[in-house]
Structure formats: C-alpha cells, structure tokens
PDB file of C-alpha atoms and ligand atoms in Angstrom:
ATOM      1  CA  MET A   3       4.617  44.304  -5.392  1.00  0.00           C
ATOM      2  CA  ALA A   4       0.853  43.746  -5.349  1.00  0.00           C
ATOM      3  CA  HIS A   5       0.769  40.454  -3.523  1.00  0.00           C
ATOM      4  CA  ASN A   6      -2.197  38.169  -3.359  1.00  0.00           C
ATOM      5  CA  PRO A   7      -3.577  38.444   0.238  1.00  0.00           C
ATOM      6  CA  LEU A   8      -3.096  34.703   0.615  1.00  0.00           C
ATOM      7  CA  GLU A   9       0.587  35.047  -0.207  1.00  0.00           C
ATOM      8  CA  THR A  10       0.915  37.880   2.312  1.00  0.00           C
ATOM      9  CA  ARG A  11      -0.741  35.773   5.005  1.00  0.00           C
ATOM     10  CA  TRP A  12       1.363  32.715   4.159  1.00  0.00           C
ATOM     11  CA  GLN A  13       4.540  34.767   4.499  1.00  0.00           C
ATOM     12  CA  ALA A  14       3.318  36.325   7.748  1.00  0.00           C
ATOM     13  CA  VAL A  15       2.605  32.904   9.269  1.00  0.00           C
ATOM     14  CA  GLN A  16       6.018  31.616   8.170  1.00  0.00           C
ATOM     15  CA  ALA A  17       7.607  34.704   9.735  1.00  0.00           C
ATOM     16  CA  ARG A  18       5.739  34.115  13.008  1.00  0.00           C
ATOM     17  CA  ILE A  19       6.957  30.514  13.096  1.00  0.00           C
ATOM     18  CA  ARG A  20      10.579  31.498  12.386  1.00  0.00           C
ATOM     19  CA  ALA A  21      10.420  34.275  15.023  1.00  0.00           C
ATOM     20  CA  ALA A  22       8.941  31.896  17.606  1.00  0.00           C
ATOM     21  CA  GLU A  23      11.678  29.357  16.869  1.00  0.00           C
ATOM     22  CA  ALA A  24      14.352  32.011  17.351  1.00  0.00           C
ATOM     23  CA  ASN A  25      12.760  33.449  20.502  1.00  0.00           C
ATOM     24  CA  SER A  26      12.619  30.072  22.191  1.00  0.00           C
ATOM     25  CA  GLY A  27      16.054  28.876  21.127  1.00  0.00           C
ATOM     26  CA  ARG A  28      14.656  26.308  18.731  1.00  0.00           C
ATOM     27  CA  THR A  29      16.520  25.299  15.574  1.00  0.00           C
ATOM     28  CA  ALA A  30      15.432  27.317  12.535  1.00  0.00           C
ATOM     29  CA  GLY A  31      13.126  25.177  10.421  1.00  0.00           C
ATOM     30  CA  SER A  32      12.385  22.682  13.205  1.00  0.00           C
ATOM     31  CA  VAL A  33       8.671  23.547  13.230  1.00  0.00           C
ATOM     32  CA  ARG A  34       6.522  22.539  10.277  1.00  0.00           C
ATOM     33  CA  LEU A  35       3.418  24.334   9.081  1.00  0.00           C
ATOM     34  CA  LEU A  36       0.318  22.285   8.377  1.00  0.00           C
ATOM     35  CA  ALA A  37      -2.148  24.321   6.295  1.00  0.00           C
ATOM     36  CA  VAL A  38      -5.705  23.622   7.503  1.00  0.00           C
ATOM     37  CA  GLY A  39      -8.075  24.505   4.686  1.00  0.00           C
ATOM     38  CA  LYS A  40     -11.459  23.329   5.903  1.00  0.00           C
ATOM     39  CA  ARG A  41     -14.324  25.012   4.035  1.00  0.00           C
ATOM     40  CA  GLN A  42     -11.842  27.106   2.057  1.00  0.00           C
ATOM     41  CA  PRO A  43     -11.907  27.146  -1.739  1.00  0.00           C
ATOM     42  CA  LEU A  44      -9.854  24.622  -3.662  1.00  0.00           C
ATOM     43  CA  ALA A  45      -8.146  27.488  -5.473  1.00  0.00           C
ATOM     44  CA  SER A  46      -6.618  28.643  -2.177  1.00  0.00           C
ATOM     45  CA  ILE A  47      -5.131  25.201  -1.513  1.00  0.00           C
ATOM     46  CA  GLU A  48      -3.720  25.145  -5.006  1.00  0.00           C
ATOM     47  CA  PHE A  49      -2.297  28.635  -4.636  1.00  0.00           C
ATOM     48  CA  LEU A  50      -0.513  27.743  -1.391  1.00  0.00           C
ATOM     49  CA  TYR A  51       0.866  24.665  -3.110  1.00  0.00           C
ATOM     50  CA  GLN A  52       2.295  26.863  -5.833  1.00  0.00           C
ATOM     51  CA  LEU A  53       3.961  28.989  -3.155  1.00  0.00           C
ATOM     52  CA  GLY A  54       5.663  25.865  -1.831  1.00  0.00           C
ATOM     53  CA  GLN A  55       3.302  24.608   0.882  1.00  0.00           C
ATOM     54  CA  ARG A  56       3.257  20.796   0.889  1.00  0.00           C
ATOM     55  CA  ALA A  57       1.467  19.622   4.064  1.00  0.00           C
ATOM     56  CA  PHE A  58      -2.304  20.113   4.185  1.00  0.00           C
ATOM     57  CA  GLY A  59      -4.702  19.155   6.969  1.00  0.00           C
ATOM     58  CA  GLU A  60      -8.266  18.045   6.299  1.00  0.00           C
ATOM     59  CA  ASN A  61     -11.142  17.625   8.759  1.00  0.00           C
ATOM     60  CA  TYR A  62     -13.880  16.428   6.449  1.00  0.00           C
ATOM     61  CA  LEU A  63     -13.469  13.264   4.422  1.00  0.00           C
ATOM     62  CA  GLN A  64     -15.804  14.246   1.580  1.00  0.00           C
ATOM     63  CA  GLU A  65     -14.204  17.626   1.141  1.00  0.00           C
ATOM     64  CA  ALA A  66     -10.743  16.042   1.279  1.00  0.00           C
ATOM     65  CA  GLU A  67     -11.611  13.429  -1.338  1.00  0.00           C
ATOM     66  CA  ALA A  68     -12.745  16.102  -3.779  1.00  0.00           C
ATOM     67  CA  ARG A  69      -9.480  17.970  -3.259  1.00  0.00           C
ATOM     68  CA  MET A  70      -7.319  14.887  -3.610  1.00  0.00           C
ATOM     69  CA  ALA A  71      -9.037  14.096  -6.880  1.00  0.00           C
ATOM     70  CA  ALA A  72      -8.597  17.643  -8.169  1.00  0.00           C
ATOM     71  CA  LEU A  73      -4.946  17.849  -7.092  1.00  0.00           C
ATOM     72  CA  ALA A  74      -4.029  14.246  -7.837  1.00  0.00           C
ATOM     73  CA  ASN A  75      -0.688  14.899  -9.494  1.00  0.00           C
ATOM     74  CA  ARG A  76       0.730  17.236  -6.875  1.00  0.00           C
ATOM     75  CA  GLU A  77       3.223  16.146  -4.258  1.00  0.00           C
ATOM     76  CA  ILE A  78       0.978  16.914  -1.327  1.00  0.00           C
ATOM     77  CA  GLU A  79       1.249  15.346   2.111  1.00  0.00           C
ATOM     78  CA  TRP A  80      -2.362  14.923   3.282  1.00  0.00           C
ATOM     79  CA  HIS A  81      -3.107  14.848   7.007  1.00  0.00           C
ATOM     80  CA  PHE A  82      -6.489  13.806   8.350  1.00  0.00           C
ATOM     81  CA  ILE A  83      -6.937  15.904  11.499  1.00  0.00           C
ATOM     82  CA  GLY A  84     -10.574  15.389  12.487  1.00  0.00           C
ATOM     83  CA  ALA A  85     -12.106  12.837  14.793  1.00  0.00           C
ATOM     84  CA  VAL A  86     -11.885   9.449  13.059  1.00  0.00           C
ATOM     85  CA  GLN A  87     -15.187   7.607  12.859  1.00  0.00           C
ATOM     86  CA  THR A  88     -14.953   3.840  12.686  1.00  0.00           C
ATOM     87  CA  ASN A  89     -16.937   3.682   9.441  1.00  0.00           C
ATOM     88  CA  LYS A  90     -14.483   6.067   7.732  1.00  0.00           C
ATOM     89  CA  THR A  91     -11.247   4.275   8.578  1.00  0.00           C
ATOM     90  CA  ARG A  92     -10.967   2.450   5.250  1.00  0.00           C
ATOM     91  CA  GLN A  93     -11.067   5.593   3.097  1.00  0.00           C
ATOM     92  CA  ILE A  94      -8.765   7.410   5.504  1.00  0.00           C
ATOM     93  CA  ALA A  95      -6.249   4.556   5.637  1.00  0.00           C
ATOM     94  CA  ARG A  96      -6.162   4.401   1.850  1.00  0.00           C
ATOM     95  CA  GLN A  97      -5.950   8.045   0.964  1.00  0.00           C
ATOM     96  CA  PHE A  98      -4.059   9.924   3.641  1.00  0.00           C
ATOM     97  CA  ASP A  99      -0.362  10.081   4.523  1.00  0.00           C
ATOM     98  CA  TRP A 100      -0.954  11.004   8.147  1.00  0.00           C
ATOM     99  CA  VAL A 101      -3.789  10.692  10.645  1.00  0.00           C
ATOM    100  CA  GLN A 102      -3.748  13.043  13.610  1.00  0.00           C
ATOM    101  CA  GLY A 103      -6.568  12.318  15.954  1.00  0.00           C
ATOM    102  CA  VAL A 104      -6.397   8.620  16.762  1.00  0.00           C
ATOM    103  CA  ASP A 105      -7.531   8.219  20.356  1.00  0.00           C
ATOM    104  CA  ARG A 106      -8.595   4.607  20.716  1.00  0.00           C
ATOM    105  CA  LEU A 107      -7.237   1.206  19.901  1.00  0.00           C
ATOM    106  CA  ARG A 108     -10.191   0.032  17.820  1.00  0.00           C
ATOM    107  CA  VAL A 109      -9.662   2.852  15.317  1.00  0.00           C
ATOM    108  CA  ALA A 110      -5.894   2.256  15.232  1.00  0.00           C
ATOM    109  CA  GLU A 111      -6.361  -1.467  14.596  1.00  0.00           C
ATOM    110  CA  ARG A 112      -8.772  -0.842  11.733  1.00  0.00           C
ATOM    111  CA  LEU A 113      -6.455   1.750  10.189  1.00  0.00           C
ATOM    112  CA  SER A 114      -3.523  -0.661  10.382  1.00  0.00           C
ATOM    113  CA  THR A 115      -5.387  -3.580   8.828  1.00  0.00           C
ATOM    114  CA  GLN A 116      -6.936  -1.480   6.078  1.00  0.00           C
ATOM    115  CA  ARG A 117      -3.689   0.337   5.310  1.00  0.00           C
ATOM    116  CA  GLY A 118      -2.007  -3.038   4.857  1.00  0.00           C
ATOM    117  CA  GLU A 119      -4.542  -4.068   2.220  1.00  0.00           C
ATOM    118  CA  GLU A 120      -3.586  -1.176  -0.043  1.00  0.00           C
ATOM    119  CA  HIS A 121      -0.196   0.310   0.723  1.00  0.00           C
ATOM    120  CA  PRO A 122       3.377  -0.908   1.126  1.00  0.00           C
ATOM    121  CA  THR A 123       4.191   2.129   3.293  1.00  0.00           C
ATOM    122  CA  PRO A 124       2.858   2.598   6.822  1.00  0.00           C
ATOM    123  CA  LEU A 125       0.365   5.299   7.736  1.00  0.00           C
ATOM    124  CA  ASN A 126       1.841   8.004   9.982  1.00  0.00           C
ATOM    125  CA  VAL A 127      -0.166   8.475  13.165  1.00  0.00           C
ATOM    126  CA  CYS A 128      -0.337  11.017  15.969  1.00  0.00           C
ATOM    127  CA  LEU A 129      -2.387  10.140  19.022  1.00  0.00           C
ATOM    128  CA  GLN A 130      -4.751  12.851  20.161  1.00  0.00           C
ATOM    129  CA  VAL A 131      -4.488  13.622  23.864  1.00  0.00           C
ATOM    130  CA  ASN A 132      -7.296  15.150  25.904  1.00  0.00           C
ATOM    131  CA  ILE A 133      -4.991  17.600  27.604  1.00  0.00           C
ATOM    132  CA  SER A 134      -7.581  20.007  28.987  1.00  0.00           C
ATOM    133  CA  GLY A 135      -9.463  17.216  30.688  1.00  0.00           C
ATOM    134  CA  GLU A 136     -12.919  18.038  29.357  1.00  0.00           C
ATOM    135  CA  ASP A 137     -15.293  15.086  29.306  1.00  0.00           C
ATOM    136  CA  SER A 138     -16.801  16.042  25.974  1.00  0.00           C
ATOM    137  CA  LYS A 139     -13.518  16.466  24.142  1.00  0.00           C
ATOM    138  CA  ALA A 140     -11.896  13.885  21.937  1.00  0.00           C
ATOM    139  CA  GLY A 141      -8.550  12.441  22.895  1.00  0.00           C
ATOM    140  CA  VAL A 142      -7.034   9.802  25.116  1.00  0.00           C
ATOM    141  CA  ALA A 143      -6.666  10.658  28.815  1.00  0.00           C
ATOM    142  CA  PRO A 144      -3.030  11.273  29.768  1.00  0.00           C
ATOM    143  CA  ALA A 145      -3.130   8.387  32.247  1.00  0.00           C
ATOM    144  CA  ALA A 146      -4.139   5.962  29.493  1.00  0.00           C
ATOM    145  CA  LEU A 147      -1.672   7.312  26.940  1.00  0.00           C
ATOM    146  CA  PRO A 148       1.428   5.149  27.600  1.00  0.00           C
ATOM    147  CA  GLU A 149      -0.448   1.875  27.165  1.00  0.00           C
ATOM    148  CA  LEU A 150      -2.225   3.069  24.006  1.00  0.00           C
ATOM    149  CA  ALA A 151       1.027   4.420  22.549  1.00  0.00           C
ATOM    150  CA  LEU A 152       2.905   1.161  23.117  1.00  0.00           C
ATOM    151  CA  THR A 153       0.090  -0.880  21.591  1.00  0.00           C
ATOM    152  CA  VAL A 154      -0.329   1.387  18.561  1.00  0.00           C
ATOM    153  CA  ALA A 155       3.440   1.516  17.981  1.00  0.00           C
ATOM    154  CA  ALA A 156       3.405  -2.276  17.654  1.00  0.00           C
ATOM    155  CA  LEU A 157       0.719  -2.354  14.915  1.00  0.00           C
ATOM    156  CA  PRO A 158       2.271  -3.449  11.617  1.00  0.00           C
ATOM    157  CA  ASN A 159       1.014  -0.862   9.142  1.00  0.00           C
ATOM    158  CA  LEU A 160       1.073   2.244  11.287  1.00  0.00           C
ATOM    159  CA  ARG A 161       4.047   4.373  12.206  1.00  0.00           C
ATOM    160  CA  LEU A 162       3.469   6.193  15.469  1.00  0.00           C
ATOM    161  CA  ARG A 163       5.009   9.631  14.975  1.00  0.00           C
ATOM    162  CA  GLY A 164       3.824  11.506  18.015  1.00  0.00           C
ATOM    163  CA  LEU A 165       1.046  13.380  19.754  1.00  0.00           C
ATOM    164  CA  MET A 166      -1.548  15.976  18.865  1.00  0.00           C
ATOM    165  CA  ALA A 167      -3.674  18.207  21.077  1.00  0.00           C
ATOM    166  CA  ILE A 168      -6.335  20.876  20.788  1.00  0.00           C
ATOM    167  CA  PRO A 169      -6.546  22.650  24.157  1.00  0.00           C
ATOM    168  CA  ALA A 170     -10.065  23.643  25.259  1.00  0.00           C
ATOM    169  CA  PRO A 171     -11.128  27.067  23.883  1.00  0.00           C
ATOM    170  CA  ALA A 172     -10.978  28.511  27.403  1.00  0.00           C
ATOM    171  CA  ALA A 173      -7.298  27.581  27.516  1.00  0.00           C
ATOM    172  CA  ARG A 174      -6.319  29.138  24.180  1.00  0.00           C
ATOM    173  CA  GLY A 175      -3.855  31.983  23.724  1.00  0.00           C
ATOM    174  CA  GLU A 176      -1.266  32.578  26.427  1.00  0.00           C
ATOM    175  CA  ASP A 177      -3.269  30.475  28.874  1.00  0.00           C
ATOM    176  CA  ALA A 178      -2.715  27.477  26.649  1.00  0.00           C
ATOM    177  CA  ARG A 179       0.934  27.407  27.660  1.00  0.00           C
ATOM    178  CA  ALA A 180       0.303  25.154  30.664  1.00  0.00           C
ATOM    179  CA  ALA A 181      -1.492  22.645  28.446  1.00  0.00           C
ATOM    180  CA  PHE A 182       1.333  22.780  25.880  1.00  0.00           C
ATOM    181  CA  ASP A 183       3.941  22.226  28.600  1.00  0.00           C
ATOM    182  CA  ALA A 184       1.961  19.240  29.848  1.00  0.00           C
ATOM    183  CA  MET A 185       1.935  17.827  26.292  1.00  0.00           C
ATOM    184  CA  ALA A 186       5.688  18.289  26.008  1.00  0.00           C
ATOM    185  CA  GLY A 187       6.081  16.349  29.252  1.00  0.00           C
ATOM    186  CA  LEU A 188       3.968  13.456  27.949  1.00  0.00           C
ATOM    187  CA  PHE A 189       5.892  13.475  24.665  1.00  0.00           C
ATOM    188  CA  SER A 190       9.252  13.288  26.353  1.00  0.00           C
ATOM    189  CA  ALA A 191       8.048  10.585  28.759  1.00  0.00           C
ATOM    190  CA  LEU A 192       7.023   8.400  25.814  1.00  0.00           C
ATOM    191  CA  ARG A 193      10.383   8.950  24.159  1.00  0.00           C
ATOM    192  CA  SER A 194      12.102   7.928  27.385  1.00  0.00           C
ATOM    193  CA  MET A 195      10.147   4.675  27.146  1.00  0.00           C
ATOM    194  CA  GLY A 196      11.911   4.003  23.846  1.00  0.00           C
ATOM    195  CA  LEU A 197       9.274   5.166  21.371  1.00  0.00           C
ATOM    196  CA  GLU A 198      10.878   6.982  18.436  1.00  0.00           C
ATOM    197  CA  LEU A 199       8.499   9.924  18.210  1.00  0.00           C
ATOM    198  CA  ASP A 200       9.333  13.033  16.212  1.00  0.00           C
ATOM    199  CA  CYS A 201       6.053  14.940  15.936  1.00  0.00           C
ATOM    200  CA  LEU A 202       4.420  17.070  18.604  1.00  0.00           C
ATOM    201  CA  SER A 203       1.480  18.635  16.798  1.00  0.00           C
ATOM    202  CA  MET A 204       0.089  21.591  18.721  1.00  0.00           C
ATOM    203  CA  GLY A 205      -0.557  25.266  18.194  1.00  0.00           C
ATOM    204  CA  MET A 206      -3.096  26.961  15.899  1.00  0.00           C
ATOM    205  CA  SER A 207      -3.643  30.510  14.632  1.00  0.00           C
ATOM    206  CA  ALA A 208      -4.170  32.049  18.061  1.00  0.00           C
ATOM    207  CA  ASP A 209      -1.474  30.286  20.032  1.00  0.00           C
ATOM    208  CA  LEU A 210       1.270  28.984  17.780  1.00  0.00           C
ATOM    209  CA  GLU A 211       3.937  31.062  19.546  1.00  0.00           C
ATOM    210  CA  SER A 212       3.301  29.548  22.959  1.00  0.00           C
ATOM    211  CA  ALA A 213       3.052  26.056  21.430  1.00  0.00           C
ATOM    212  CA  ILE A 214       6.450  26.515  19.769  1.00  0.00           C
ATOM    213  CA  ALA A 215       7.946  27.839  22.991  1.00  0.00           C
ATOM    214  CA  ALA A 216       6.728  24.647  24.684  1.00  0.00           C
ATOM    215  CA  GLY A 217       8.262  22.385  22.035  1.00  0.00           C
ATOM    216  CA  SER A 218       5.727  21.968  19.221  1.00  0.00           C
ATOM    217  CA  THR A 219       7.183  20.550  16.003  1.00  0.00           C
ATOM    218  CA  MET A 220       4.061  21.101  13.881  1.00  0.00           C
ATOM    219  CA  VAL A 221       1.569  23.938  14.030  1.00  0.00           C
ATOM    220  CA  ARG A 222      -1.826  23.547  12.342  1.00  0.00           C
ATOM    221  CA  VAL A 223      -2.994  26.874  10.983  1.00  0.00           C
ATOM    222  CA  GLY A 224      -6.283  27.703   9.293  1.00  0.00           C
ATOM    223  CA  THR A 225      -7.715  31.168   9.891  1.00  0.00           C
ATOM    224  CA  ASP A 226      -4.498  33.189   9.921  1.00  0.00           C
ATOM    225  CA  LEU A 227      -3.415  31.517   6.706  1.00  0.00           C
ATOM    226  CA  PHE A 228      -6.603  31.402   4.621  1.00  0.00           C
ATOM    227  CA  GLY A 229      -8.604  34.152   6.274  1.00  0.00           C
ATOM    228  CA  PRO A 230     -11.949  33.630   8.029  1.00  0.00           C
ATOM    229  CA  ARG A 231     -13.698  30.373   7.191  1.00  0.00           C
ATOM    230  CA  PRO A 232     -16.989  30.426   5.299  1.00  0.00           C
ATOM    231  CA  PRO A 233     -19.890  29.522   7.642  1.00  0.00           C
ATOM    232  CA  THR A 234     -20.754  25.873   8.341  1.00  0.00           C
ATOM    233  CA  SER A 235     -24.081  26.197   6.551  1.00  0.00           C
ATOM    234  CA  VAL A 236     -22.210  26.138   3.244  1.00  0.00           C
ATOM    235  CA  PRO A 237     -22.007  22.492   2.151  1.00  0.00           C
ATOM    236  CA  HIS A 238     -18.479  21.118   2.467  1.00  0.00           C
ATOM    237  CA  GLY A 239     -16.576  20.985  -0.753  1.00  0.00           C
ATOM    238  CA  THR A 240     -18.798  23.445  -2.561  1.00  0.00           C
ATOM    239  CA  ALA A 241     -17.817  26.551  -0.612  1.00  0.00           C
ATOM    240  CA  LYS A 242     -16.403  29.182  -2.928  1.00  0.00           C
ATOM    241  CA  ILE A 243     -16.348  32.344  -0.883  1.00  0.00           C
ATOM    242  CA  ALA A 244     -17.957  33.680   2.272  1.00  0.00           C
ATOM    243  CA  PRO A 245     -21.340  35.250   1.440  1.00  0.00           C
TER     244      PRO A 245
HETATM  245  C1  PLP B  29      -9.551  24.046  12.243  1.00  0.00           C
HETATM  246  C2  PLP B  29      -8.437  23.358  12.920  1.00  0.00           C
HETATM  247  C3  PLP B  29      -7.182  23.972  13.045  1.00  0.00           C
HETATM  248  C4  PLP B  29      -6.899  25.394  12.571  1.00  0.00           C
HETATM  249  O1  PLP B  29      -7.521  26.297  13.415  1.00  0.00           O
HETATM  250  P1  PLP B  29      -7.345  27.888  13.212  1.00  0.00           P
HETATM  251  O2  PLP B  29      -7.691  28.445  14.527  1.00  0.00           O
HETATM  252  O3  PLP B  29      -8.275  28.286  12.133  1.00  0.00           O
HETATM  253  O4  PLP B  29      -5.910  28.139  12.869  1.00  0.00           O
HETATM  254  C5  PLP B  29      -6.177  23.248  13.648  1.00  0.00           C
HETATM  255  N1  PLP B  29      -6.365  21.977  14.096  1.00  0.00           N
HETATM  256  C6  PLP B  29      -7.550  21.364  13.993  1.00  0.00           C
HETATM  257  C7  PLP B  29      -7.696  19.974  14.496  1.00  0.00           C
HETATM  258  C8  PLP B  29      -8.619  22.029  13.412  1.00  0.00           C
HETATM  259  O5  PLP B  29      -9.805  21.415  13.328  1.00  0.00           O
END
C-alpha cells in the first residue's frame, strides 16, 4: 500500500473533482483535469501519464518542447496555457493540441495561418478573459469578447472551444466565486449567439471547487497535484527537484 506521493495527490485531486461535481449537481466525469507541470521534473509528468493522465498544460515553450521530445510516443494532449507571444506562434501552432490564452486577434490569425501550413486538424483554442478587470492582467475585456469570439470562430484552422480565466490573486479561493459566475455568464451568452463552445477552463489548486460549482468543465491544477514548484531561479527544463 506504499503509494508514491504523486499517486496519492493525483487520486486526491480526482476525488475533489468528483466530490465537487456531485455537490453541485454536475454530471460525474463532466469536469476534466489538466495537469500543469511547470518547473516540475519530467519524471513526474511521465508518472502521471502512467497513472492515466492524458491532458497536460505547459506555460513555457522551451520546457514544453523538451518534454514533447522526451515523451514523443505517448498519447498526450498538450495544452499551451501561458501568454502567447507573437514570435512564438509558429512553434505553438505546430506542436500543441490546444492553446488556452489567446486574447487578441493578431495572435489568433497567426496561429490559424501557421497551423494550416502543418496540420490537417484545427488547433483547439480557448480565449482568455480578463475577468477581474486588472489593467496589468492578460485577457480580453468582457465587453470586447463577443466580437473577438465571432472573428476567431471564423478562422479556418482554429476551433474555438471556449473560455479560460485566471482570477486575480486577491479574488482566489471562495472569493473567486463571483468571477467564476461572471465567466459562466459570458460562456452561456456566447453559446446563445450560436457558438458551439464546450470548454470553460477555470479553477486551480486553491479554488477548483468553487469553479466547478460555477460551471467549469476543465480545472488546471499544478501545486496540489505535483507538490510545490521548484523556485523560478532554476532554469526551465532542467529542474530536477526543489533545493
Ligand atoms: C500554474 C498555472 C496553473 C496551476 O496553478 P496551481 O495553483 O499550481 O494549481 C493553472 N493555470 C495557469 C494558467 C497556470 O499558469
């Protein structure tokens, strides 16, 4: 019965998701877990894969590329979840299955064009919404969302799947509920406009329960799955263990 701590944490996170689904009357299995392994060792990603985890979220392109190369023959669904810089769109469009974090048309247009050069299948996209209204934060303003969503949905090599949000740190935990409810409202408004969206990506380690209660279909979990992240001073991709 001596479980690897990573296996124990993975099971605990799954249990939290299933409990949150049940508590809020959601269908069992309607919320997916995206494992966010930034700065975690490759061995941990591989271990979670062996347990059955298939969707992994990556913030750093270089780190992601090293992992994709090392795990090339696995059936992994790779999600890019960081801010997308214009000069990185080609590599992202080529190598990822999903991009969560598109917040402007120029990036979406580049991703669509560059995806088309390489792949017969469209790139799945979630638009990032600036739900907490902070100037410094990434994400499209809610007022500008409908127009961006309609335009992105019409791009040939992208498939608009839904919305993603990271509420401001001050609004995390139970207080994040208002932000999550606002996201659910935006999501349903876009669906009423005829957009076939099926992904509402919100909720992290600290607040996945309230995100699920509000209607999240994908929670992105790092810390509570992998344990504390090694510090930023460790170069990406080379981190083995926290000093
Ligand atoms: C790091 C990160 C997460 C995971 O955060 P935890 O609090 O460690 O669970 C989720 N989403 C994004 C966009 C992230 O950058």
